[in-house]
Coordinates of C-alpha atoms in Angstrom, one line a residue:
Chain A
M16 CA 9.6 29.8 8.1
G17 CA 11.6 26.8 8.8
P18 CA 10.5 23.2 8.5
A19 CA 8.0 22.5 11.2
L20 CA 7.8 18.9 11.8
D21 CA 9.3 17.5 15.0
S22 CA 8.4 13.8 14.5
S23 CA 8.2 11.1 12.1
R24 CA 7.2 7.8 13.5
L25 CA 8.3 4.8 11.6
V26 CA 8.2 1.9 14.0
I27 CA 5.5 -0.1 12.3
D28 CA 5.5 -3.5 13.9
T29 CA 3.3 -3.2 16.9
G30 CA 0.5 -5.6 16.0
F31 CA -2.2 -5.8 13.4
F32 CA -4.8 -3.4 14.9
P33 CA -2.6 -1.0 16.8
T34 CA -0.5 -0.4 13.7
L35 CA -3.7 0.3 11.7
W36 CA -4.8 2.8 14.3
R37 CA -1.5 4.6 14.3
Y38 CA -1.5 4.8 10.6
R39 CA -5.2 5.9 10.5
Q40 CA -4.2 9.0 8.5
L41 CA -2.8 6.7 5.8
V42 CA -6.0 4.7 5.8
V43 CA -8.0 8.0 5.4
Q44 CA -5.8 9.2 2.6
L45 CA -5.9 5.9 0.7
V46 CA -9.7 5.8 1.0
R47 CA -10.0 9.4 -0.2
I48 CA -7.8 8.7 -3.2
Q49 CA -9.7 5.6 -4.1
L50 CA -13.0 7.5 -4.1
L51 CA -11.7 10.8 -5.5
L52 CA -9.7 9.7 -8.5
R53 CA -12.3 7.6 -10.1
Y54 CA -14.6 10.4 -11.1
R55 CA -12.1 13.3 -11.0
R56 CA -12.7 15.8 -13.8
T57 CA -15.9 14.3 -14.9
A58 CA -18.9 16.6 -15.2
L59 CA -21.0 14.8 -12.6
G60 CA -18.1 14.0 -10.3
F61 CA -19.1 12.3 -7.1
V62 CA -22.7 12.0 -8.3
W63 CA -21.5 9.1 -10.4
T64 CA -21.1 7.1 -7.2
L65 CA -24.9 7.5 -6.7
V66 CA -26.0 7.3 -10.3
N67 CA -23.9 4.4 -11.5
P68 CA -25.3 1.6 -9.3
V69 CA -28.9 2.9 -10.0
L70 CA -28.3 2.6 -13.8
M71 CA -26.6 -0.7 -13.5
M72 CA -29.3 -2.3 -11.5
S73 CA -32.0 -0.8 -13.6
V74 CA -30.6 -2.5 -16.6
S75 CA -30.2 -5.8 -14.8
A76 CA -33.6 -5.6 -13.3
F77 CA -35.1 -5.0 -16.8
V78 CA -33.2 -7.7 -18.5
F79 CA -33.5 -10.4 -15.9
S80 CA -37.2 -9.8 -15.2
H81 CA -38.1 -10.0 -18.8
L82 CA -35.8 -12.6 -20.2
L83 CA -35.7 -15.0 -17.3
N84 CA -39.3 -14.8 -16.5
F85 CA -39.2 -13.8 -12.9
A86 CA -42.5 -12.1 -13.3
N87 CA -43.8 -14.2 -10.4
V88 CA -41.2 -12.7 -8.1
Q89 CA -42.9 -9.9 -6.5
N90 CA -41.1 -6.6 -6.9
Y91 CA -38.2 -8.1 -8.7
A92 CA -36.2 -4.9 -8.9
V93 CA -36.1 -4.7 -5.1
F94 CA -35.3 -8.4 -4.8
L95 CA -32.4 -8.0 -7.2
F96 CA -31.1 -4.8 -5.5
S97 CA -31.1 -6.4 -2.1
G98 CA -28.8 -9.1 -3.3
M99 CA -26.7 -7.1 -5.7
L100 CA -25.8 -4.5 -3.1
P101 CA -23.8 -6.8 -0.8
W102 CA -22.5 -8.8 -3.8
M103 CA -21.1 -5.7 -5.5
M104 CA -19.3 -4.8 -2.3
F105 CA -17.8 -8.2 -2.0
S106 CA -16.7 -8.4 -5.6
N107 CA -15.2 -4.9 -5.6
A108 CA -13.4 -5.7 -2.3
L109 CA -11.9 -8.7 -4.0
T110 CA -10.7 -7.0 -7.1
I111 CA -9.7 -3.6 -5.7
G112 CA -8.4 -5.0 -2.4
G113 CA -6.7 -7.9 -4.1
A114 CA -4.8 -5.6 -6.4
S115 CA -3.9 -3.1 -3.6
I116 CA -0.4 -4.4 -2.7
L117 CA 0.7 -5.3 -6.2
S118 CA -0.4 -2.0 -7.6
N119 CA 1.7 -0.1 -5.1
E120 CA 4.9 -2.1 -5.6
Q121 CA 7.0 1.0 -6.5
L122 CA 6.1 2.7 -3.3
L123 CA 6.5 -0.4 -1.1
R124 CA 10.0 -1.0 -2.3
K125 CA 11.0 2.5 -1.1
V126 CA 9.1 3.1 2.1
A127 CA 8.3 0.9 5.1
L128 CA 4.5 0.8 5.3
P129 CA 2.1 -1.4 7.2
L130 CA 1.1 -3.5 4.2
H131 CA -2.2 -4.6 5.5
A132 CA -3.4 -1.0 5.6
L133 CA -3.7 -1.1 1.8
P134 CA -6.3 -3.9 1.4
I135 CA -8.1 -2.8 4.5
S136 CA -8.4 0.8 3.1
A137 CA -9.6 -0.7 -0.2
A138 CA -12.3 -2.5 1.7
A139 CA -13.3 0.7 3.5
G140 CA -13.5 2.6 0.2
V141 CA -15.7 -0.1 -1.2
L142 CA -17.9 0.1 1.9
I143 CA -18.4 3.8 1.4
D144 CA -19.3 3.2 -2.2
S145 CA -21.8 0.6 -1.1
L146 CA -23.4 3.0 1.4
C147 CA -23.7 5.7 -1.3
A148 CA -25.4 3.1 -3.6
L149 CA -27.7 2.2 -0.8
M150 CA -28.8 5.8 -0.4
A151 CA -29.5 6.2 -4.1
L152 CA -31.2 2.9 -4.5
F153 CA -33.2 3.4 -1.4
L154 CA -35.1 6.3 -3.0
I155 CA -35.8 4.2 -6.1
V156 CA -36.9 1.3 -4.0
V157 CA -39.3 3.4 -2.0
L158 CA -40.8 4.6 -5.3
L159 CA -41.2 1.0 -6.4
G160 CA -43.1 0.3 -3.3
A161 CA -40.9 -1.8 -1.1
P162 CA -42.0 -2.0 2.5
L163 CA -40.5 0.6 4.8
T164 CA -40.2 -1.5 7.8
P165 CA -38.3 -1.1 11.1
A166 CA -36.2 -4.1 10.0
L167 CA -34.2 -1.7 7.8
F168 CA -32.6 -0.3 11.0
I169 CA -30.7 -3.5 11.4
L170 CA -28.7 -2.8 8.2
P171 CA -25.7 -1.2 9.9
L172 CA -25.2 -4.5 11.7
S173 CA -25.3 -6.3 8.4
Y174 CA -22.8 -3.9 6.9
M175 CA -20.4 -4.4 9.8
I176 CA -20.4 -8.1 9.3
L177 CA -20.0 -7.8 5.6
F178 CA -17.2 -5.3 6.0
V179 CA -15.2 -7.6 8.3
F180 CA -15.7 -10.4 5.7
C181 CA -14.7 -8.1 2.8
A182 CA -11.6 -6.8 4.7
G183 CA -10.5 -10.4 5.3
C184 CA -11.0 -11.4 1.7
A185 CA -9.2 -8.3 0.4
L186 CA -6.2 -9.0 2.7
F187 CA -6.2 -12.6 1.8
F188 CA -6.2 -12.1 -1.9
A189 CA -3.8 -9.1 -1.8
V190 CA -1.3 -11.5 -0.2
V191 CA -2.1 -14.4 -2.5
F192 CA -1.8 -12.3 -5.7
V193 CA 1.8 -11.3 -4.7
F194 CA 2.9 -14.9 -4.6
F195 CA 0.6 -16.3 -7.4
R196 CA 0.2 -13.5 -9.9
D197 CA -1.9 -15.8 -12.2
M198 CA -4.7 -15.5 -9.7
Q199 CA -5.4 -12.0 -10.7
H200 CA -6.7 -13.2 -14.0
I201 CA -8.6 -16.1 -12.7
I202 CA -10.4 -14.2 -10.0
T203 CA -12.8 -12.2 -12.2
V204 CA -14.0 -15.4 -13.7
L205 CA -14.3 -17.0 -10.3
I206 CA -16.3 -14.0 -9.0
Q207 CA -18.6 -14.3 -12.0
A208 CA -19.1 -18.0 -11.5
L209 CA -19.7 -17.6 -7.8
M210 CA -22.3 -14.9 -8.5
Y211 CA -24.4 -17.3 -10.5
M212 CA -24.0 -19.9 -7.7
T213 CA -25.5 -17.4 -5.3
P214 CA -29.2 -16.7 -5.3
I215 CA -28.9 -13.1 -6.3
I216 CA -30.6 -12.7 -9.6
Y217 CA -32.9 -15.7 -9.0
P218 CA -34.7 -16.8 -5.8
L219 CA -33.5 -19.9 -4.1
E220 CA -36.8 -21.7 -4.9
R221 CA -35.9 -21.8 -8.5
I222 CA -33.2 -24.3 -7.8
P223 CA -34.2 -27.9 -7.2
E224 CA -34.1 -28.7 -3.5
R225 CA -31.5 -31.4 -3.9
Y226 CA -28.9 -28.9 -5.0
H227 CA -29.5 -26.4 -2.2
W228 CA -26.6 -27.7 -0.2
I229 CA -24.2 -26.6 -3.0
L230 CA -25.4 -23.0 -2.7
Q231 CA -25.2 -23.2 1.1
L232 CA -21.5 -24.0 0.9
N233 CA -21.1 -20.4 -0.3
P234 CA -20.4 -17.9 2.5
M235 CA -22.0 -15.1 0.5
Y236 CA -25.3 -17.0 0.6
Y237 CA -25.6 -16.2 4.3
L238 CA -24.3 -12.7 4.1
I239 CA -26.7 -11.8 1.3
R240 CA -29.6 -13.0 3.4
L241 CA -28.6 -10.5 6.1
F242 CA -29.4 -7.8 3.5
R243 CA -32.2 -9.4 1.6
E244 CA -34.4 -10.2 4.6
P245 CA -34.5 -6.6 6.0
I246 CA -34.7 -4.9 2.6
Y247 CA -36.9 -7.2 0.6
D248 CA -38.9 -9.2 3.1
G249 CA -39.0 -6.5 5.7
A250 CA -38.1 -9.1 8.3
L251 CA -35.4 -9.4 10.9
P252 CA -32.9 -12.2 10.0
G253 CA -33.0 -15.0 12.6
L254 CA -30.4 -15.4 15.3
K255 CA -28.8 -18.4 13.6
L256 CA -28.2 -16.3 10.5
W257 CA -26.5 -13.6 12.6
I258 CA -24.3 -16.0 14.4
G259 CA -23.4 -17.7 11.1
G260 CA -22.6 -14.4 9.5
V261 CA -20.4 -13.2 12.4
C262 CA -18.5 -16.6 12.4
I263 CA -17.9 -16.4 8.6
A264 CA -16.6 -12.9 8.8
L265 CA -14.3 -13.5 11.8
V266 CA -12.9 -16.8 10.5
T267 CA -12.1 -15.1 7.2
L268 CA -10.4 -12.1 8.8
V269 CA -8.4 -14.3 11.2
T270 CA -7.4 -16.6 8.4
A271 CA -6.2 -13.7 6.3
G272 CA -4.4 -12.1 9.3
V273 CA -2.6 -15.3 10.1
L274 CA -1.6 -15.8 6.5
F275 CA -0.4 -12.2 6.3
S276 CA 1.7 -12.4 9.5
L277 CA 3.3 -15.6 8.2
V278 CA 4.5 -14.2 4.9
R279 CA 4.5 -10.4 5.6
R280 CA 8.3 -10.1 5.6
R281 CA 8.7 -12.0 2.3
I282 CA 6.2 -9.8 0.4
V283 CA 8.6 -7.1 -0.5
Y284 CA 11.0 -9.5 -2.1
R285 CA 8.3 -10.7 -4.4
L286 CA 7.1 -7.3 -5.7
Chain B
M5 CA 17.1 10.6 24.5
S6 CA 20.2 9.1 23.1
T7 CA 19.8 7.6 19.7
G8 CA 21.7 4.7 18.2
I9 CA 21.8 1.9 15.7
D10 CA 22.9 -1.5 16.6
I11 CA 23.4 -4.0 13.8
D12 CA 24.5 -7.4 15.0
S13 CA 25.9 -9.8 12.4
I14 CA 23.0 -9.6 10.0
S15 CA 22.9 -11.6 6.8
L16 CA 20.4 -11.1 4.0
K17 CA 19.9 -13.5 1.2
F18 CA 18.3 -12.6 -2.1
R19 CA 16.5 -15.1 -4.1
L20 CA 16.9 -14.1 -7.7
Y21 CA 13.9 -15.6 -9.5
H22 CA 14.5 -16.3 -13.1
E23 CA 10.8 -15.9 -13.7
K24 CA 8.9 -13.6 -11.3
G25 CA 6.0 -15.2 -9.5
S26 CA 5.4 -18.9 -9.5
D27 CA 4.3 -20.2 -12.8
L28 CA 1.5 -22.7 -12.2
K29 CA 2.3 -24.8 -15.2
A30 CA 6.0 -25.2 -14.2
M31 CA 4.9 -26.0 -10.6
V32 CA 2.5 -28.7 -11.8
A33 CA 5.0 -30.1 -14.3
G34 CA 7.6 -30.2 -11.5
L35 CA 5.3 -32.0 -9.1
L36 CA 4.4 -34.6 -11.7
R37 CA 8.1 -35.2 -12.4
G38 CA 8.5 -35.6 -8.7
Q39 CA 11.2 -32.9 -8.5
R40 CA 11.3 -29.3 -7.6
R41 CA 13.0 -27.4 -10.3
R42 CA 15.0 -24.6 -8.8
A43 CA 13.7 -21.4 -10.4
Y44 CA 16.0 -19.2 -8.4
T45 CA 19.6 -18.7 -7.4
D46 CA 20.6 -17.4 -4.0
F47 CA 22.8 -14.4 -3.5
W48 CA 24.0 -12.9 -0.2
A49 CA 23.4 -9.2 -0.3
L50 CA 24.6 -8.8 3.2
N51 CA 26.9 -11.2 4.8
D52 CA 27.5 -11.3 8.6
L53 CA 27.6 -7.5 8.9
T54 CA 28.0 -5.9 12.3
L55 CA 27.8 -2.2 12.7
N56 CA 27.3 0.2 15.6
I57 CA 26.4 3.8 15.2
K58 CA 26.2 6.1 18.1
H59 CA 24.4 9.3 18.9
G60 CA 25.8 12.2 16.9
E61 CA 27.6 10.2 14.3
R62 CA 27.6 11.0 10.6
V63 CA 28.3 7.9 8.7
G64 CA 29.0 7.6 5.0
V65 CA 28.4 4.2 3.3
I66 CA 30.5 3.6 0.3
G67 CA 31.3 0.7 -1.9
H68 CA 31.0 -0.4 -5.5
N69 CA 27.8 -1.2 -7.2
G70 CA 26.3 -4.3 -5.7
A71 CA 28.2 -4.0 -2.5
G72 CA 25.0 -4.0 -0.4
K73 CA 24.8 -0.3 0.4
S74 CA 21.1 0.1 -0.7
T75 CA 20.2 -3.2 0.9
L76 CA 21.7 -2.0 4.2
L77 CA 19.6 1.2 4.0
K78 CA 16.5 -0.8 3.3
V79 CA 17.2 -3.0 6.3
L80 CA 17.6 0.1 8.5
S81 CA 14.4 1.5 7.0
G82 CA 12.4 -1.6 7.9
I83 CA 11.7 -2.5 4.3
Y84 CA 13.9 -5.6 4.2
F85 CA 14.2 -8.0 7.0
P86 CA 17.5 -9.8 7.6
D87 CA 17.5 -13.6 7.4
S88 CA 19.7 -13.8 10.5
G89 CA 21.1 -11.3 13.0
R90 CA 19.5 -8.5 14.8
V91 CA 18.8 -4.8 14.1
K92 CA 18.0 -2.4 16.8
V93 CA 17.2 1.2 16.1
D94 CA 16.7 3.6 19.0
G95 CA 15.1 6.8 17.8
R96 CA 12.6 8.0 15.2
L97 CA 14.0 7.0 11.9
C98 CA 13.1 8.4 8.5
S99 CA 14.6 7.0 5.3
L100 CA 14.7 8.9 2.1
L101 CA 15.7 6.5 -0.6
E102 CA 14.3 8.5 -3.5
I103 CA 12.8 11.9 -4.0
G104 CA 9.2 11.8 -5.1
T105 CA 8.4 8.5 -3.4
G106 CA 4.7 8.1 -2.8
F107 CA 3.7 11.0 -5.2
H108 CA 0.7 10.2 -7.3
P109 CA 0.5 12.0 -10.7
E110 CA -3.2 12.4 -10.6
L111 CA -3.3 14.1 -7.2
T112 CA -2.7 17.8 -6.7
G113 CA 0.3 19.2 -4.9
R114 CA -1.8 19.6 -1.7
E115 CA -3.2 16.1 -1.8
N116 CA 0.3 14.7 -2.5
I117 CA 1.7 16.4 0.6
R118 CA -1.1 15.0 2.7
L119 CA -0.6 11.6 1.3
Y120 CA 3.2 11.8 1.8
A121 CA 2.7 12.9 5.4
S122 CA 0.4 9.9 6.1
I123 CA 2.9 7.5 4.5
Y124 CA 5.5 8.7 7.0
G125 CA 3.0 8.3 9.8
L126 CA 2.5 11.9 10.6
S127 CA -0.6 13.2 12.4
R128 CA -3.1 15.6 10.7
V129 CA -1.7 18.6 12.6
E130 CA 1.8 17.7 11.5
A131 CA 0.6 17.3 7.9
L132 CA -0.8 20.8 7.9
R133 CA 2.4 22.3 9.2
M134 CA 4.3 20.3 6.6
F135 CA 2.0 21.8 3.9
D136 CA 2.6 25.4 5.0
D137 CA 6.3 24.8 5.2
V138 CA 6.5 23.2 1.7
V139 CA 4.3 25.9 0.1
A140 CA 6.4 28.7 1.7
F141 CA 9.6 27.1 0.5
T142 CA 8.7 26.2 -3.0
D143 CA 6.6 29.3 -4.1
L144 CA 4.2 26.9 -5.6
A145 CA 1.1 28.3 -3.9
A146 CA -0.5 29.1 -7.3
F147 CA -0.2 25.6 -8.5
I148 CA -0.8 23.7 -5.3
D149 CA -4.2 22.6 -6.3
T150 CA -3.2 21.4 -9.8
P151 CA -2.5 17.7 -10.4
V152 CA 1.2 17.2 -10.3
K153 CA 1.2 15.4 -13.6
Y154 CA 0.9 18.9 -15.1
F155 CA 3.9 20.2 -13.2
S156 CA 7.2 20.8 -15.1
T157 CA 10.0 18.6 -14.1
G158 CA 11.6 21.4 -12.2
M159 CA 8.4 22.2 -10.3
Y160 CA 7.8 18.6 -9.5
G161 CA 11.4 18.3 -8.3
R162 CA 11.0 21.3 -6.0
L163 CA 7.8 20.0 -4.5
A164 CA 9.2 16.6 -3.9
F165 CA 12.4 17.8 -2.4
A166 CA 10.7 20.3 -0.1
T167 CA 8.2 17.6 1.0
A168 CA 10.9 15.1 1.7
T169 CA 12.9 17.5 3.7
A170 CA 10.0 18.8 5.8
V171 CA 10.2 16.0 8.3
R172 CA 12.5 16.1 11.4
P173 CA 13.6 12.6 12.2
E174 CA 16.2 11.7 14.8
I175 CA 17.8 9.3 12.6
L176 CA 18.1 10.2 9.0
V177 CA 18.9 7.5 6.4
L178 CA 19.7 9.0 3.0
D179 CA 20.3 7.4 -0.4
E180 CA 21.4 9.3 -3.5
M181 CA 18.4 11.0 -4.9
F182 CA 17.4 11.8 -8.4
A183 CA 18.7 14.5 -10.6
G184 CA 16.8 17.3 -12.3
A185 CA 16.3 20.6 -10.6
D186 CA 17.1 24.1 -12.0
Q187 CA 20.2 25.9 -10.8
D188 CA 18.4 28.6 -8.9
F189 CA 16.6 26.1 -6.8
I190 CA 19.7 24.1 -6.1
A191 CA 21.3 27.1 -4.4
K192 CA 18.1 27.6 -2.3
A193 CA 17.9 23.9 -1.6
S194 CA 21.4 23.7 -0.3
K195 CA 20.7 25.5 3.0
R196 CA 17.5 23.5 3.6
M197 CA 19.3 20.2 2.9
I198 CA 22.1 21.2 5.3
D199 CA 19.6 22.2 8.0
F200 CA 17.7 19.0 7.4
M201 CA 20.7 16.9 8.0
A202 CA 22.0 19.0 10.9
A203 CA 18.7 18.5 12.8
A204 CA 19.1 14.7 12.9
S205 CA 21.1 13.1 15.7
I206 CA 22.4 10.4 13.4
V207 CA 22.8 10.5 9.6
V208 CA 23.6 7.5 7.5
L209 CA 24.4 8.6 3.9
V210 CA 24.9 6.3 0.9
S211 CA 26.7 8.1 -1.9
H212 CA 29.0 7.6 -4.8
E213 CA 30.1 11.2 -4.4
L214 CA 33.2 11.0 -2.3
D215 CA 33.3 14.8 -2.0
L216 CA 29.8 14.7 -0.4
V217 CA 30.9 12.0 2.0
R218 CA 34.0 14.0 2.8
R219 CA 32.0 17.1 3.6
F220 CA 29.3 15.6 5.7
C221 CA 30.6 12.4 7.3
S222 CA 33.2 11.8 9.9
R223 CA 33.1 8.1 9.7
V224 CA 33.0 5.9 6.6
V225 CA 31.8 2.3 6.2
W226 CA 33.1 0.6 3.2
L227 CA 31.1 -2.4 2.0
D228 CA 32.3 -5.0 -0.3
H229 CA 30.2 -7.9 -1.6
G230 CA 27.9 -7.6 1.4
R231 CA 30.7 -7.6 3.9
L232 CA 32.3 -4.9 5.9
N233 CA 35.6 -4.1 4.3
R234 CA 36.7 -1.1 6.3
D235 CA 35.1 1.0 9.0
G236 CA 36.8 4.0 10.5
P237 CA 37.6 7.7 10.4
I238 CA 37.0 9.2 7.0
D239 CA 40.6 10.0 6.1
Q240 CA 41.9 6.6 6.9
V241 CA 39.2 4.8 4.9
L242 CA 39.2 7.1 1.9
A243 CA 43.0 7.0 1.6
I244 CA 42.8 3.3 0.7
Y245 CA 39.4 3.3 -1.1
D246 CA 39.8 2.5 -4.7
Q247 CA 37.7 4.7 -6.9
P248 CA 35.2 2.9 -9.1
V249 CA 37.1 1.6 -12.1
Q250 CA 36.4 3.0 -15.6
G251 CA 33.4 1.5 -17.2
E252 CA 31.5 0.9 -14.0
A253 CA 28.2 2.7 -14.2
I254 CA 28.4 5.9 -12.2
R255 CA 25.0 7.4 -11.4
P256 CA 24.4 11.0 -12.6
Q257 CA 25.2 13.5 -9.9
S258 CA 22.1 13.7 -7.8
M259 CA 20.2 16.8 -7.1
V260 CA 20.9 16.5 -3.5
A261 CA 24.6 16.1 -4.1
K262 CA 24.6 19.2 -6.3
A263 CA 22.7 21.1 -3.7
L264 CA 25.2 20.2 -1.0
L265 CA 28.3 20.7 -3.1
I266 CA 27.3 24.1 -4.4
N267 CA 27.5 25.3 -0.8
G268 CA 31.0 24.1 -0.6
E269 CA 32.1 26.2 -3.6
S270 CA 30.5 29.4 -2.3
S271 CA 31.8 29.1 1.3

């Protein structure tokens, strides 16, 4: 049998989304690798994706509810989970997506690839992780007695908005890290600081009202409410919140896309 | 469709950074002193290069180390972008600058073939055909679901070579590839490599092996310090080409070069 391939398409400069679509097999493979390799050759394998977030959040829920005296927060575990779920997706998108171009520098020096496929794939992998965590935690949450309300059906929309935001952040930082490598080391600290500045482990009411505006400068404050209100309060987020979320996500992705298109051709020289 | 490559007076400048990445401390210090310390030197890797390659041509690119050969290939591949000038490529182009590019040690042979296919923009159906072809050629069916980090150097080389040569581009851009395959395989690889090159409408080959260039190319482009020194029929150019002087690093004979030259001895 002879070699069987009749085509290899390598014209990669046809616009941001058309290129992604044409390289969708690459995106699929990159997502698969990201999800597969982490737990390869462990006894539980993919089950870790489900178990890990449950364990982590159980520990956090136990520690925070006892040490920080959130006893008056009803159903604290559910409260925490509804904030941590989007937060973990955001923080993973930043770290994994941010590293995605730099960590493939060997490859990128040898093959012409649509560079933005790397951070976008990373964000997609993180999204799948988050959906798995949602499934696992959902069972726990039901056992803990969270309200099963129709509001939960709105979550796919929340995820779509969060994904666009995360993809934008991943692309933005993947580019920034190439030019300012120091940022890689600062980012974990920044993420940590930003987490404490977001009402995730504590309710907003715990913060004196005169400081609320600081929290409200944080884009994740709004995106987290798109998850917390359906999951914890069993209520539909208001229209203003949706519009705000969509705007934050789109502005982030467009900003990242513009930055990327400005410096795209220079990236390879800095790897 | 007629293929072609049209390179119109391209120049490409490398910025050699003395320290990779911008150091924040140095930047702040520089700003405070009100001056921008130059942390780089410029170097023209390609300098006003014009080159036209037509359908059916087999072009060898020669020159001493640092002449700009690899840079030219990377421009053709779409990895580097020239600072000025224009590059027009008509036809599906595939560049193989190194064997084993894109292989991930933790992935199995099967997964690596799929990843490789996706890197080169192939569809799922094409990737499956590629898989069948590679397995048939390498006899690695028994190991195909083993992570390639457990492969011997020879097995890895076979897999990488077979995968790289499973595509059928119209324009083939080849750099010297790495060494390290067993003799039996080289004999077998020879025919495949020749078929692989024969299927392309245009081949651009960078090599230090003048024998290889002589066998496969009809036209030679001689680069010198990023400029075109000579361009013409192989005999004319090679007649005046000075061999690399003693002491200049000569890369070990590549596996591909071995594969191609062995055929010359037997025929």
